[in-house]
Every structure is written in C-alpha cells, then in structure tokens.
PDB file of C-alpha atoms in Angstrom:
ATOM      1  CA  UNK A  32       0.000   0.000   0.000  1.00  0.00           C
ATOM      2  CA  UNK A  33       2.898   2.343   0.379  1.00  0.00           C
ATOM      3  CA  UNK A  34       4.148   2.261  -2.740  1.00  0.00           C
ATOM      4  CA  UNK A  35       1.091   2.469  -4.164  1.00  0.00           C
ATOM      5  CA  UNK A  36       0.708   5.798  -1.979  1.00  0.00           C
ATOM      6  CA  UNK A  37       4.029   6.687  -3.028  1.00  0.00           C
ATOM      7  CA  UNK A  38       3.309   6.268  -7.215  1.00  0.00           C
ATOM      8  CA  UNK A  39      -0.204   8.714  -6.833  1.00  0.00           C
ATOM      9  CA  UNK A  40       2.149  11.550  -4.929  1.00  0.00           C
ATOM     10  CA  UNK A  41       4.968  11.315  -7.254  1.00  0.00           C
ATOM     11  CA  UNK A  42       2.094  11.518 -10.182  1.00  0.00           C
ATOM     12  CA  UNK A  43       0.930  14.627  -8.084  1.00  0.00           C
ATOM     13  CA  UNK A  44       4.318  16.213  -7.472  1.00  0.00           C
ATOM     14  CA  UNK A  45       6.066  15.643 -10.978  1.00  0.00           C
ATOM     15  CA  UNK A  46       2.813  17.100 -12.735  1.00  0.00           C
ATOM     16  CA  UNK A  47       2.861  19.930 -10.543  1.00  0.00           C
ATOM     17  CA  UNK A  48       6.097  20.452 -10.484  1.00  0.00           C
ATOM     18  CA  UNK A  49       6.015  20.318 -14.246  1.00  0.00           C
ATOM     19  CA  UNK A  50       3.116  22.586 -15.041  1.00  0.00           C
ATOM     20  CA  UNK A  51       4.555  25.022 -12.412  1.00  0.00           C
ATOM     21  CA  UNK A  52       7.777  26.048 -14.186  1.00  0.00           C
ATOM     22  CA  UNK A  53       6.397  26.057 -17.786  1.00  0.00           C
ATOM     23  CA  UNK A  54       5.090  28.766 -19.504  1.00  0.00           C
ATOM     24  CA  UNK A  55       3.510  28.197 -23.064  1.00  0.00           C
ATOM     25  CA  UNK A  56       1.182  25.876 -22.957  1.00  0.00           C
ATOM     26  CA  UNK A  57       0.873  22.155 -23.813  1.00  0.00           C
ATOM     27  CA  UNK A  58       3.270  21.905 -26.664  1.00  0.00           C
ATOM     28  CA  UNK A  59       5.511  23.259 -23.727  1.00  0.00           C
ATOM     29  CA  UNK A  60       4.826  20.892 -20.985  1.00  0.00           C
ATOM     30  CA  UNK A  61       4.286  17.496 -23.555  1.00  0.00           C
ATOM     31  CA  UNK A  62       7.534  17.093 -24.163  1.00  0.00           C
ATOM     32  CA  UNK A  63       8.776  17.802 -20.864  1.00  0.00           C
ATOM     33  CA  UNK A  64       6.188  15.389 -19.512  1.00  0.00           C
ATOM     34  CA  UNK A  65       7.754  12.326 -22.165  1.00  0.00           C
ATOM     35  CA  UNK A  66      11.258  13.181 -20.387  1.00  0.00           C
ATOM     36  CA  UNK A  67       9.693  12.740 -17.010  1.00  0.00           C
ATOM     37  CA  UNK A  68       7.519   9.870 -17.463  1.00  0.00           C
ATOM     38  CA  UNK A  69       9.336   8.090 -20.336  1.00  0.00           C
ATOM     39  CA  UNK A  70      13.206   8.762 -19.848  1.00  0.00           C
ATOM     40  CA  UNK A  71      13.180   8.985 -16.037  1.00  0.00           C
ATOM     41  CA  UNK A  72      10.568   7.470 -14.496  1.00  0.00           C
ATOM     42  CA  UNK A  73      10.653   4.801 -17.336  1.00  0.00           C
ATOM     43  CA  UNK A  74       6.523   4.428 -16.394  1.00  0.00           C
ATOM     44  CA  UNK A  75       5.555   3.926 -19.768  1.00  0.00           C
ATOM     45  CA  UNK A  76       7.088   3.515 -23.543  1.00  0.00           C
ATOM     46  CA  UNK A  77       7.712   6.017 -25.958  1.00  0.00           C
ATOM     47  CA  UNK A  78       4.649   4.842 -28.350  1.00  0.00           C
ATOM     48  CA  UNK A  79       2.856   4.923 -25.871  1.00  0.00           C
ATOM     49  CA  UNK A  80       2.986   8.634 -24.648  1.00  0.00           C
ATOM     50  CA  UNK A  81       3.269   9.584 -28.360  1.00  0.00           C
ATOM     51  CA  UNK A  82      -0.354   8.182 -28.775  1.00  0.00           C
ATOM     52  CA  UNK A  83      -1.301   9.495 -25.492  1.00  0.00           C
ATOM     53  CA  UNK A  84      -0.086  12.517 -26.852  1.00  0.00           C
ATOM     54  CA  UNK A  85      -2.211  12.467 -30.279  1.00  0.00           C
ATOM     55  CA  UNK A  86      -5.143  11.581 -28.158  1.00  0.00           C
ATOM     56  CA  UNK A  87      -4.356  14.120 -25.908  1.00  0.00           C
ATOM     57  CA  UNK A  88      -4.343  16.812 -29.092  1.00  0.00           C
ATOM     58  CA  UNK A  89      -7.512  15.357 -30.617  1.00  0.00           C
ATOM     59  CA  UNK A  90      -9.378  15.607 -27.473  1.00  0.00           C
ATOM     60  CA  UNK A  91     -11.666  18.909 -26.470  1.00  0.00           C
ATOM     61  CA  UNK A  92      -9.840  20.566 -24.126  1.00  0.00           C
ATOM     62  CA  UNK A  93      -6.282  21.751 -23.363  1.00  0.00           C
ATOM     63  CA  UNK A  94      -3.564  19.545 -24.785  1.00  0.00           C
ATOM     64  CA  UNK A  95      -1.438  19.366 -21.350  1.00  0.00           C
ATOM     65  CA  UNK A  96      -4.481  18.768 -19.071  1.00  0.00           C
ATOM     66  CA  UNK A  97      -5.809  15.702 -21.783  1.00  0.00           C
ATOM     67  CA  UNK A  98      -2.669  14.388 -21.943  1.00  0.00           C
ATOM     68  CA  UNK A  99      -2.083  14.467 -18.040  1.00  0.00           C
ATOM     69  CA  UNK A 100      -5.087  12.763 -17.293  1.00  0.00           C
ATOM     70  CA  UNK A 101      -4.495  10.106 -19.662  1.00  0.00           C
ATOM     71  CA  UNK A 102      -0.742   9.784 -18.683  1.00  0.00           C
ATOM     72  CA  UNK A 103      -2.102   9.685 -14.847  1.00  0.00           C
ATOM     73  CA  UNK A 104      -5.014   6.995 -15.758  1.00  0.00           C
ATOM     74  CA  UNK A 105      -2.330   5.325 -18.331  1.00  0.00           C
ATOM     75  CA  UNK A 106       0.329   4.613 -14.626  1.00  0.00           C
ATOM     76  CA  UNK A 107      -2.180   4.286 -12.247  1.00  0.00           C
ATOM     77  CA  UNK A 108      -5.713   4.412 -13.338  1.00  0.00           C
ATOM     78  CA  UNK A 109      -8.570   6.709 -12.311  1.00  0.00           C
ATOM     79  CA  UNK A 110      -6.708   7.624  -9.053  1.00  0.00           C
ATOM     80  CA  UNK A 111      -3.475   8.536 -11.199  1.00  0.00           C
ATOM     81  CA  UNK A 112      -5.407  10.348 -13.159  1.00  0.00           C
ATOM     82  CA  UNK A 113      -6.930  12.410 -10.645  1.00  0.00           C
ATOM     83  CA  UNK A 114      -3.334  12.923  -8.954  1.00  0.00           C
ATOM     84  CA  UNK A 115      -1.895  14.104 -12.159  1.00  0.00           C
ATOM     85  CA  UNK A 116      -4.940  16.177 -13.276  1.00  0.00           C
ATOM     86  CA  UNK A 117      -4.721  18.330  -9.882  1.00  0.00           C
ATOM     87  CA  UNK A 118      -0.954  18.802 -10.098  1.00  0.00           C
ATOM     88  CA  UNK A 119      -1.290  19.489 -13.797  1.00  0.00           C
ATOM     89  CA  UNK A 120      -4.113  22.593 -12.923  1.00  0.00           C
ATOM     90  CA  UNK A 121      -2.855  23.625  -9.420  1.00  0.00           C
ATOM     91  CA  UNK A 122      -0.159  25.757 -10.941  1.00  0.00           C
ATOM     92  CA  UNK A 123      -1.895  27.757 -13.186  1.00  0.00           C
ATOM     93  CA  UNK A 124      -5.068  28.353 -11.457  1.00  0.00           C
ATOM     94  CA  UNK A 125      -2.595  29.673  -7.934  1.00  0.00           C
ATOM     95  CA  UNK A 126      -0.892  32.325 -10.539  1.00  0.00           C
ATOM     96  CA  UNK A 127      -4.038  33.588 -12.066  1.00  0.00           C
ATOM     97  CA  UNK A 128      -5.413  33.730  -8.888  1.00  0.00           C
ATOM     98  CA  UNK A 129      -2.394  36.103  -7.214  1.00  0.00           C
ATOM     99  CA  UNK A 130      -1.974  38.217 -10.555  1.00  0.00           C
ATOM    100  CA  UNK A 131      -5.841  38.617 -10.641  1.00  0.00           C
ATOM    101  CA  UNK A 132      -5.415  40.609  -7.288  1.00  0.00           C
ATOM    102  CA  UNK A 133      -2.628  42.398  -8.410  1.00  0.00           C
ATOM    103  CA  UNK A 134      -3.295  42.845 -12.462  1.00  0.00           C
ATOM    104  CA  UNK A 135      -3.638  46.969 -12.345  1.00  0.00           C
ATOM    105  CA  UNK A 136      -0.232  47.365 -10.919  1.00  0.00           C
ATOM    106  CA  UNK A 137       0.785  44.470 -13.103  1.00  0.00           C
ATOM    107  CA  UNK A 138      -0.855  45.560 -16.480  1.00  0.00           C
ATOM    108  CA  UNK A 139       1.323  48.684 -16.529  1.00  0.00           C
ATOM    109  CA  UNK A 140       4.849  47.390 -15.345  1.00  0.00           C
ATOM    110  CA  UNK A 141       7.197  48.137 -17.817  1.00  0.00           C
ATOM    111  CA  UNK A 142       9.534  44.658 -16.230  1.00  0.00           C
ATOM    112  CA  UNK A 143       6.601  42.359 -15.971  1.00  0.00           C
ATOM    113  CA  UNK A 144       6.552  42.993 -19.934  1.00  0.00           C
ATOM    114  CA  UNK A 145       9.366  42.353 -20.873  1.00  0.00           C
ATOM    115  CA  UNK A 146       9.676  39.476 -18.704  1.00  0.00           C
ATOM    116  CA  UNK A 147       6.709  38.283 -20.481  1.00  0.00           C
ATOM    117  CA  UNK A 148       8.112  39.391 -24.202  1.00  0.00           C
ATOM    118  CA  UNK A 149      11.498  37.462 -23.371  1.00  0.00           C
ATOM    119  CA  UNK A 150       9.358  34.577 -22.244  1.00  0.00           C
ATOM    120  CA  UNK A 151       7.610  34.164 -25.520  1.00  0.00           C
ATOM    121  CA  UNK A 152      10.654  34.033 -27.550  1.00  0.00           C
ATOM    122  CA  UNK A 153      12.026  30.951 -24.890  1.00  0.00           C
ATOM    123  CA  UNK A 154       8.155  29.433 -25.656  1.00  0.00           C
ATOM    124  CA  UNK A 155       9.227  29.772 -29.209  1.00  0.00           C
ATOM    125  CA  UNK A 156      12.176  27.723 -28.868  1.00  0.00           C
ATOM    126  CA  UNK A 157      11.100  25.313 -27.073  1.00  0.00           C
ATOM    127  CA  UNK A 158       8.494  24.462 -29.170  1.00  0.00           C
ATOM    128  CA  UNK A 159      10.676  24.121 -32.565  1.00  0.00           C
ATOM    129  CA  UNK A 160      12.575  22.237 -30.007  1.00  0.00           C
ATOM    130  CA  UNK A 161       9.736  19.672 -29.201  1.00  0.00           C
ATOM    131  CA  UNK A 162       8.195  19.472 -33.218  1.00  0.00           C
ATOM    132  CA  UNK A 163      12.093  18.854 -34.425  1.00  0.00           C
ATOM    133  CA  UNK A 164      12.708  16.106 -31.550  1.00  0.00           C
ATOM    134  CA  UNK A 165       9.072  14.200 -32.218  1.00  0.00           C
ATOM    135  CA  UNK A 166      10.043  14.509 -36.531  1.00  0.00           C
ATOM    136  CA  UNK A 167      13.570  12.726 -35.386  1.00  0.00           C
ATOM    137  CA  UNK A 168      11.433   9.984 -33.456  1.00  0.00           C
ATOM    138  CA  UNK A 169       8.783   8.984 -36.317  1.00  0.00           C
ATOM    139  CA  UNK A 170      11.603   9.528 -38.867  1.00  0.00           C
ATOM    140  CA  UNK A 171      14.183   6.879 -37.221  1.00  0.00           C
ATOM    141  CA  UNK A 172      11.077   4.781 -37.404  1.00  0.00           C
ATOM    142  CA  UNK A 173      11.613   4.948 -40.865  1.00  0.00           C
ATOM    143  CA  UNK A 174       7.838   5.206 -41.849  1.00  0.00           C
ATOM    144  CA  UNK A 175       7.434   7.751 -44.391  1.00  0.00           C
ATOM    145  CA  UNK A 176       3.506   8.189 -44.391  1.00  0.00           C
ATOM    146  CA  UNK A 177       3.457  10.186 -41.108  1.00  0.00           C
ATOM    147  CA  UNK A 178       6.147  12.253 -42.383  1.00  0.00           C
ATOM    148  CA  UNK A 179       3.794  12.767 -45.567  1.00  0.00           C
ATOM    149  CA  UNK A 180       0.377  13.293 -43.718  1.00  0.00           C
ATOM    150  CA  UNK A 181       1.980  15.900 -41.746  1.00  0.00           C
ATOM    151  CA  UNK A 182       3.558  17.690 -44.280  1.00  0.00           C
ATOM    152  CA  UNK A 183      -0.233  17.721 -45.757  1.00  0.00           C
ATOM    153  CA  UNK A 184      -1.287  18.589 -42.873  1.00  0.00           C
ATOM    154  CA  UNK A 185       0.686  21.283 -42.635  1.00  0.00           C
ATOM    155  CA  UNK A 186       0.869  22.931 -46.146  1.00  0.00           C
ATOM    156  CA  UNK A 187      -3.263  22.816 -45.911  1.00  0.00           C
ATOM    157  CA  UNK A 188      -3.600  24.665 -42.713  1.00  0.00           C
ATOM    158  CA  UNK A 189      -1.461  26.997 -43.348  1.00  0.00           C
ATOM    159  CA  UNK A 190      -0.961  27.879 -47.016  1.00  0.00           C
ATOM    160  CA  UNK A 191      -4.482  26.904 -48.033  1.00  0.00           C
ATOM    161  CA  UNK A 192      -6.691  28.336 -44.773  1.00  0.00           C
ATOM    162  CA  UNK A 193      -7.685  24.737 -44.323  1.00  0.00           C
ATOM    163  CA  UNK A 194      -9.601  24.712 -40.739  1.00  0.00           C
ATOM    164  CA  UNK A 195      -7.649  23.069 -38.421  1.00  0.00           C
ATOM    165  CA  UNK A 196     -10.499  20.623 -37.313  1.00  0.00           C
ATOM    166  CA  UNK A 197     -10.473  19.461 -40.486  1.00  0.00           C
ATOM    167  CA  UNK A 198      -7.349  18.417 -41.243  1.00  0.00           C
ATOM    168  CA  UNK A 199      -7.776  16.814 -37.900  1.00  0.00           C
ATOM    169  CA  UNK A 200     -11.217  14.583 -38.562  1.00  0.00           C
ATOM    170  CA  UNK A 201      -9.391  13.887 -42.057  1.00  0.00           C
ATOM    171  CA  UNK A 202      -5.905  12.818 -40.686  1.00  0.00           C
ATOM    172  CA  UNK A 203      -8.268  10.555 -38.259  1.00  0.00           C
ATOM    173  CA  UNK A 204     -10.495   9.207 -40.882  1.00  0.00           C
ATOM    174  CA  UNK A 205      -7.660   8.024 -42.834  1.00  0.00           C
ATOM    175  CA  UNK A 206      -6.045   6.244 -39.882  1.00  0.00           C
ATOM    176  CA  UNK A 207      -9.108   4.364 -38.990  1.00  0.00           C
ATOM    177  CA  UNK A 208     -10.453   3.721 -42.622  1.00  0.00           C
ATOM    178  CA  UNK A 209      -6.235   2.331 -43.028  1.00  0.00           C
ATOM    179  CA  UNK A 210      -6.360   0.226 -39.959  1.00  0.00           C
TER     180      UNK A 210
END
C-alpha cells in the first residue's frame, strides 16, 4: 500500500512540479512530460505517450491537461489520473489567482513585460525544439507516411486556410479507414 501511496504523490508532485515552471502551454509541458515519465521514471514507452499525446491533441480541451489525465489513468488508473490532473491545474489556477489581485499594478509594469516578451521568444524555442525532436522519433522509425500526412497537414492549414479541425477529422479518418 505504500508504494502504491508513493506512485499517486509522485504523479501529483512531478505534474505539478512540471506545469509550475512552464510557460507556453501544452506543446511546452508534452515534451517535458515524455522526459519525465518516459526517460526517467521509465513508467511507460515512448509509443505509448506519443499516442497518449495524439489523443491528448484530438481531445476537447487543453492539450497538457488531456494528456495528463491520460498519462495519470495510463500509470495508475482513475486515481493517477486524478493525482496528475490536480498537479497538472494547481499551478496555473494559484498564478491567475495572485496576478488577478494584483493585475492593475501588473498591467502597466514596464519589467513584468518584458519578462513576459522574453518569455515568448524561450516558448518559441522550445516548441521548434519539441516538433524537431518528435520529426527525429517517427523519422528513425523509418515510416514515411506520417512524415507525408503531416507535411499535408501542414501545407493545408497553413498555405491553403484549411480549418484546423479538419485536417484533424481527415488525418483521423484516414487512420481508422487504413487500420
């Protein structure tokens, strides 16, 4: 029972501890989460969180907090996913919380925006950093046809206005009709 204790707190604490010192958003915190879960903690494969991941993304809802609950439920079941969930949307909802109280004096702080101008450009990076590192996975696979459906994918959402959810319900289509 202790280690069983022990895995829902260590959920808790590396999602929190996770979602606390990222800023960005999802395609921030996903690949930091693969390092954590997959490299360290060695809790599950890399396929795995890459189709936790695309479930995650397909899913209503915020990419991070989808993929959380699924990598919680994925180690430890509902209870794991519960854990991870609340450490995964502590962090945010405690800043907006404190800067809500303080947002006039904030809003007009010439430091808190350039803080938050430098902190885009790291978002940025990070990123690139993340789409590069996830190419170099499904590439060493050697398996061309994701490379070419997200190239599509690409090229149609952003050089032919395609709608996002589109692309989306198509690139999904096509997996299930090829399975």
């Amino acid at each position: 029972m202790a280690k069983e204790k022990n895995i829902y707190l260590k959920l808790f604490l590396s999602t929190f501890y996770l979602s606390a010192f990222t800023f960005g958003g999802g395609y921030v915190i996903v690949p930091l989460m693969k390092k954590k879960f997959v490299e360290d903690l060695k809790w599950i494969d890399e396929k795995e969180m890459l189709d936790l991941v695309a479930i995650g993304q397909s899913a209503p809802g915020l990419i991070a907090v989808n993929t959380s609950i699924l990598v919680g439920y994925q180690v430890a079941g509902i209870k794991g996913a519960m854990c991870s969930i609340s450490g995964t949307v502590l962090p945010p909802l405690i800043t907006i919380t404190i800067v809500s109280f303080f947002y006039n004096i904030l809003k007009e702080n010439i430091f808190v925006n350039s803080a938050l101008q430098g902190m885009q450009s790291g978002v940025a990076a990070v990123i690139c950093y993340a789409v590069y590192k996830m190419a170099k996975d499904v590439l060493k696979e050697k398996r061309i046809e994701p490379v070419i459906i997200m190239i599509i994918a690409f090229v149609s959402a952003y050089f032919f206005k395609v709608n996002v959810a589109l692309v989306i319900i198509i690139a999904a289509l096509y997996g299930v009709v090829k399975k």
